[in-house]
Amino acid sequence: MSTVHTASIAATPRTERLRRDSLDTAPSINAERAEIITAFYKEHLGKYSIPVMRARAFYELCDTKTLYLGDGELIVGERGPVPKAVPTYPELTCHSAEDLRVLNSRPKTSYRVAPEVIETYEREIIPFWRGRSLRDVMMAELPAEWHDAFAAGCFTEFMEQRAPGHTVADGKIYRKGMLGFKAEIAMAIAALDFERDPEALDKREQLQAMSIACDAVMRFAERHADLAAVEAVTTNDDARRLELLNIASVCRHVPANAPRDLHEALQMYWFCHLAVITELNGWDAFSPGHLDQHLAPFYAQGLADGSLSRESARELLECFFIKFNNHTAPPKVGVTAAESGTYTDFANINLAGLTRDGVDGSNDVTHLLLEVIDEFHLLQPSSNMQVSRKTPDAVLKHALRVIRNGYGFPSLFNADVVVEEQLRQGKTLEDAREGGCSGCVEVGAFGKEAYILTGYFNLMKMLELALHDGFDVRTGKYIGARTGDPSRLQTFENLFTAFAAQVRHVLDIKIRGNQIIERLYAARMPHTFLSVITDDCIATGRDYNAGGARYNNSFIQAVGIGSVTDALSALKEFAFDKEEVSLPRFVNALAANFHSDEVLRQRLVHKTHKYGNDDEYADALMTRTFNMLFEAIDGRPNTKGGAYRLEMLPTTCHVYFGEVCLASADGRSQGQPLSEGISPVQGADRAGPTAVLNSAAKMDHVKTGGTLLNMKFSPSLVAGEHGLDALHALVRGYFTLGGHHMQFNVVTAEQLRAAKANPAAHRDLIVRVAGYSDYFCDLSEALQDEIIARTEHGEF
Amino acid sequence: MTAPSGLVFNVQRFSVHDGPGIRTTIFLKGCPLACTWCHNPESQELAPTFVRLRHRCMQCGRCTEAELASDTVFNKAACDVADCPTGALQLVGERISADALVVRVLRDRTFFETSGGGVTLSGGEPLVQAPFAIDSLKRLRAEGVHTALDTCGFASWEHLRDAAEHADLVLYDLKLMDPARHETATGVSNARILTNLSALCSLHQAVWVRIPVIPGVNDDEANIDATAAFVSALPRLGQVSLLPYHPTAEPKFARVGKHYTHHGTATPSNAHLEAIAARFRARGLPTSIGGQAA
């Protein structure tokens, strides 16, 4: 049974203060972790097997790092010595002094770096790790073909700077403590067959390392219990003394044992979260998964026995949320350090969805969490709702009300399709239902899968290579397959075949590189704590990074399907169907960035079939491209017993990929961004949201590991119950058609001003005028100003 | 039987103001009225109309300076529209068969179903092309789609009756009660409109009256009271919708060479609209501001 709670009560003064502190604190780089790890490695290098070495170094961190217990906090533990102090992982990626200076001075998403940190790096860290860090080893191992394609912007590589990541907890940590995991590990060691299993020794080392990782987390909690007990003695505040004593008691119980109430459950997760992100720097941190489902029994029990009220539960959840916001993403190095990045580490909370038994998973905690999301507006954690056929309308509408407030969260996933996608990959029905989405839109079996994003793949660059016989104009090298001079591509079939050949050629290069990277992580960078809480690493005696998880899918994320579809559509129509512009003329015009051929560019922009309009001419090319990609990627084996899968998501990579591409036949100028996710090219969709959804749903989403669709609305269009009903029907409709994910952005007055200044980039923006809706950029200037003013004043 | 074809000037998807739910509104060309505030003056003529959208024009050289200097389009043919690189030159009005039209609008069937929406036939005045309008409604009904007819009521009773028979909902526009003022504002008397409305309400289950609120034209107390008195006497009227005047049409009037008399008129305030709505509600009529369900 779910109840809808509409009135939002204010956060308590405590959580309001903690929230403000978190927002006001500037991110900084802290060298403590690097120093501890470096000193440990200097002293112990060569004494232990790699997994045991990693686990012991992790124990050393938990045993000696500076603790933080903030005034008024109820959930405790920080990765750094203070909130937003971000550690570094030199064993993985060693920043140069120059990187650190750039991070300190770049205008956007900067990190404060004290001069002492740079001194420490120059004196202790860099001399030891340069040439030893995994990144340095990896770069030396990867072949020239990989480096050339990488430099040309054909693809990116996720594991180049951060470890495999964006994984998610299932419910086991709420039922079993570290002592229980240690007992399981001991049994697994006892069952090893040294006589017949040649890997028995490796497995024992791995299992011992996992056991040490359990000890490390328990030690970390014990130190917090001691600290809270000491502060309880010294505080003059009687109320705080009771809280500190309670914190001490919680930290003495979890994570050693399974939690007994809501407070312990949240602290249990938080210690596990910190352990995962302290031991290694994985992509997208770590995520709690189906938090509403995990917490529901503790919440219900607390209400029943009187130990909790709705308000006190909410305060605990708010304290928990602030912890995520305190944990800024670790920054990257090298070229990418100079680009603007993001502070968010993409930890993502799942709401609603299905239970293991296929029942609607929403409950009162779902609504409680939505209230916290709505009120707190924190950058982290992200949130999403998994909407199944069984999700009540009232639950989805609560999420839509939150989305309507303009923060883009929660994003929405189709729980039924998410299950189908995983069944296709060979997972059990129960594991699939217990899974969901993490990071941006990626699908995985929570607590049972290493599902690795390996990098973005630039579709437009593949078409460009096909138009240049495999030659990359920007870097001046042959990167692709020699598919022939464009003058010899006599038919559209010839062109598409050349395009597909480039895709396969470059994918081969990427996958050969991936396999090397995967083996380096398997051999050199075990993630011992994550292995403890991921099935079936204990049972198999293998690490998470070495195929120990029950499922091991690797993803390649294709970027620019909208742009490449429109480019193919224009080439097909003008060069082949109508024979108006020859392919060589196209190639020349594109290489010259349409110089002196603006009329051609305008025709390409305005007079060709575009993806996103429910137009079969264009959409058929989209599905053909998608199916070609699927055939080229899906099912290819990785080195961990799993397979490669296709995803369609960009994060912000469509901007970078656009920068490295010449002008394209969709009328896009050189260097301009590609389309993002499976969204149409900005402004190319002219037939409204239902047409966009119909076009996007023509792709078989079940064959992917996730797709991303963004839509923009003005506040007026979604105002009132009437607007909410329309939004609700769009979601239900798209999910009926088999869509995987959608996210609504409700635009602000500021964005409307940007659209007025730069209409070409915002032609898809629909606004409600009065009693009807129109494209913002087609309105008169006076009307635009009026709508901006009304949006600003929230008068809709 | 050969299916009739019609002249359509717009197929608007995701319409959420022309009846319940998410709808596709089909705008048919041609109208017997010439309302001075018309939102779509390019729809009035029962023939394709050339227009030029100045903000899109890149002055590529295909049109002469004299052509560009004129608000209206002359000397152009369909092939010129095809050649225009930016889409600034457009031909408003497409001839389409009822079959093809139905196939096109059914693309959004899923969204009609998840929203309780459907298809609305509007204009212009759809009954100017009555056989096509009736045939389209019939075909859509047969497909299980919720149908609505948006009419100004200035049509033969037989046409209105036959079209309404295939419409789940009729949106009936009512502008002014005084026949002389009606003729000044729209070009025709309202006598037929009023008798048709009365007859329709005694026959049809679901009729919504839609009243455009045009400042200085029909928003005075006398007209509002007279309208409220008339509609409250109608049997079984579903609801009243007030559609506030909006100045978007001004540039469109220039494009089709018509004079716009409402320059400078502002959208009525919410307070004014609420006050008008209160007059209708006081007589027990469910009333919405905007086209949605009250």
CSV table of N, CA and C in Angstrom, one decimal, chain A residues 715-758:
chain,number,residue,atom,x,y,z
A,715,PRO,N,8.0,25.1,-18.3
A,715,PRO,CA,7.1,24.8,-17.1
A,715,PRO,C,5.6,24.9,-17.4
A,716,SER,N,5.3,25.8,-18.3
A,716,SER,CA,3.8,26.0,-18.6
A,716,SER,C,3.2,24.7,-19.2
A,717,LEU,N,4.0,24.0,-20.0
A,717,LEU,CA,3.5,22.9,-20.7
A,717,LEU,C,3.1,21.7,-19.7
A,718,VAL,N,3.7,21.7,-18.6
A,718,VAL,CA,3.5,20.6,-17.7
A,718,VAL,C,2.8,21.2,-16.4
A,719,ALA,N,2.3,22.3,-16.5
A,719,ALA,CA,1.7,22.9,-15.3
A,719,ALA,C,0.3,22.3,-14.9
A,720,GLY,N,0.0,22.3,-13.7
A,720,GLY,CA,-1.3,21.9,-13.2
A,720,GLY,C,-1.5,20.4,-13.3
A,721,GLU,N,-2.6,19.9,-12.9
A,721,GLU,CA,-2.9,18.5,-13.0
A,721,GLU,C,-3.0,18.1,-14.5
A,722,HIS,N,-3.5,19.0,-15.3
A,722,HIS,CA,-3.7,18.7,-16.7
A,722,HIS,C,-2.3,18.4,-17.3
A,723,GLY,N,-1.3,19.3,-17.0
A,723,GLY,CA,0.0,19.1,-17.5
A,723,GLY,C,0.7,17.8,-17.0
A,724,LEU,N,0.4,17.5,-15.7
A,724,LEU,CA,1.0,16.3,-15.1
A,724,LEU,C,0.4,15.1,-15.8
A,725,ASP,N,-0.9,15.1,-16.1
A,725,ASP,CA,-1.5,14.0,-16.8
A,725,ASP,C,-0.9,13.8,-18.1
A,726,ALA,N,-0.6,14.8,-18.9
A,726,ALA,CA,0.0,14.7,-20.2
A,726,ALA,C,1.4,14.1,-20.1
A,727,LEU,N,2.1,14.6,-19.1
A,727,LEU,CA,3.5,14.0,-18.9
A,727,LEU,C,3.4,12.5,-18.6
A,728,HIS,N,2.5,12.2,-17.7
A,728,HIS,CA,2.3,10.8,-17.3
A,728,HIS,C,1.9,9.9,-18.4
A,729,ALA,N,1.1,10.4,-19.3
A,729,ALA,CA,0.7,9.7,-20.5
A,729,ALA,C,1.8,9.5,-21.5
A,730,LEU,N,2.7,10.5,-21.6
A,730,LEU,CA,3.9,10.4,-22.4
A,730,LEU,C,4.8,9.3,-21.9
A,731,VAL,N,5.0,9.2,-20.6
A,731,VAL,CA,5.9,8.2,-20.0
A,731,VAL,C,5.3,6.8,-20.2
A,732,ARG,N,4.0,6.7,-19.9
A,732,ARG,CA,3.4,5.4,-20.0
A,732,ARG,C,3.4,4.9,-21.5
A,733,GLY,N,3.2,5.9,-22.4
A,733,GLY,CA,3.1,5.6,-23.8
A,733,GLY,C,4.5,5.1,-24.3
A,734,TYR,N,5.5,5.9,-24.0
A,734,TYR,CA,6.9,5.5,-24.4
A,734,TYR,C,7.3,4.1,-23.9
A,735,PHE,N,6.9,3.9,-22.6
A,735,PHE,CA,7.3,2.6,-22.0
A,735,PHE,C,6.4,1.5,-22.6
A,736,THR,N,5.2,1.8,-23.0
A,736,THR,CA,4.4,0.8,-23.7
A,736,THR,C,5.0,0.4,-25.0
A,737,LEU,N,5.6,1.4,-25.6
A,737,LEU,CA,6.3,1.1,-26.9
A,737,LEU,C,7.7,0.5,-26.7
A,738,GLY,N,8.1,0.3,-25.5
A,738,GLY,CA,9.4,-0.4,-25.3
A,738,GLY,C,10.6,0.5,-25.0
A,739,GLY,N,10.4,1.8,-24.8
A,739,GLY,CA,11.5,2.7,-24.5
A,739,GLY,C,12.2,2.3,-23.2
A,740,HIS,N,13.5,2.6,-23.0
A,740,HIS,CA,14.2,2.1,-21.9
A,740,HIS,C,14.3,3.2,-20.8
A,741,HIS,N,14.5,4.5,-21.2
A,741,HIS,CA,14.7,5.5,-20.2
A,741,HIS,C,14.2,6.9,-20.8
A,742,MET,N,13.7,7.7,-20.0
A,742,MET,CA,13.5,9.1,-20.4
A,742,MET,C,13.7,10.1,-19.2
A,743,GLN,N,14.1,11.2,-19.6
A,743,GLN,CA,14.4,12.2,-18.6
A,743,GLN,C,13.9,13.6,-19.1
A,744,PHE,N,13.2,14.3,-18.2
A,744,PHE,CA,12.6,15.5,-18.6
A,744,PHE,C,13.4,16.7,-18.0
A,745,ASN,N,13.6,17.6,-18.8
A,745,ASN,CA,14.2,18.9,-18.3
A,745,ASN,C,13.1,19.9,-18.5
A,746,VAL,N,12.7,20.5,-17.4
A,746,VAL,CA,11.8,21.6,-17.4
A,746,VAL,C,12.6,22.9,-17.4
A,747,VAL,N,12.5,23.6,-18.5
A,747,VAL,CA,13.5,24.7,-18.8
A,747,VAL,C,13.2,25.9,-17.9
A,748,THR,N,14.2,26.7,-17.7
A,748,THR,CA,14.2,27.9,-16.9
A,748,THR,C,14.1,29.1,-17.8
A,749,ALA,N,13.9,30.3,-17.2
A,749,ALA,CA,13.9,31.5,-18.0
A,749,ALA,C,15.2,31.8,-18.6
A,750,GLU,N,16.3,31.4,-17.9
A,750,GLU,CA,17.6,31.6,-18.4
A,750,GLU,C,17.8,30.8,-19.7
A,751,GLN,N,17.3,29.5,-19.7
A,751,GLN,CA,17.5,28.7,-20.9
A,751,GLN,C,16.6,29.3,-22.1
A,752,LEU,N,15.5,29.9,-21.7
A,752,LEU,CA,14.7,30.5,-22.8
A,752,LEU,C,15.5,31.7,-23.4
A,753,ARG,N,16.2,32.4,-22.5
A,753,ARG,CA,17.0,33.6,-23.1
A,753,ARG,C,18.1,33.0,-24.0
A,754,ALA,N,18.7,31.9,-23.6
A,754,ALA,CA,19.7,31.3,-24.5
A,754,ALA,C,19.1,30.9,-25.8
A,755,ALA,N,17.8,30.4,-25.7
A,755,ALA,CA,17.2,29.9,-27.0
A,755,ALA,C,16.9,31.1,-27.9
A,756,LYS,N,16.5,32.2,-27.2
A,756,LYS,CA,16.2,33.4,-28.0
A,756,LYS,C,17.5,33.9,-28.7
A,757,ALA,N,18.6,33.9,-28.0
A,757,ALA,CA,19.9,34.4,-28.5
A,757,ALA,C,20.4,33.4,-29.6
A,758,ASN,N,20.2,32.1,-29.4
A,758,ASN,CA,20.7,31.2,-30.4
A,758,ASN,C,19.7,30.2,-30.8
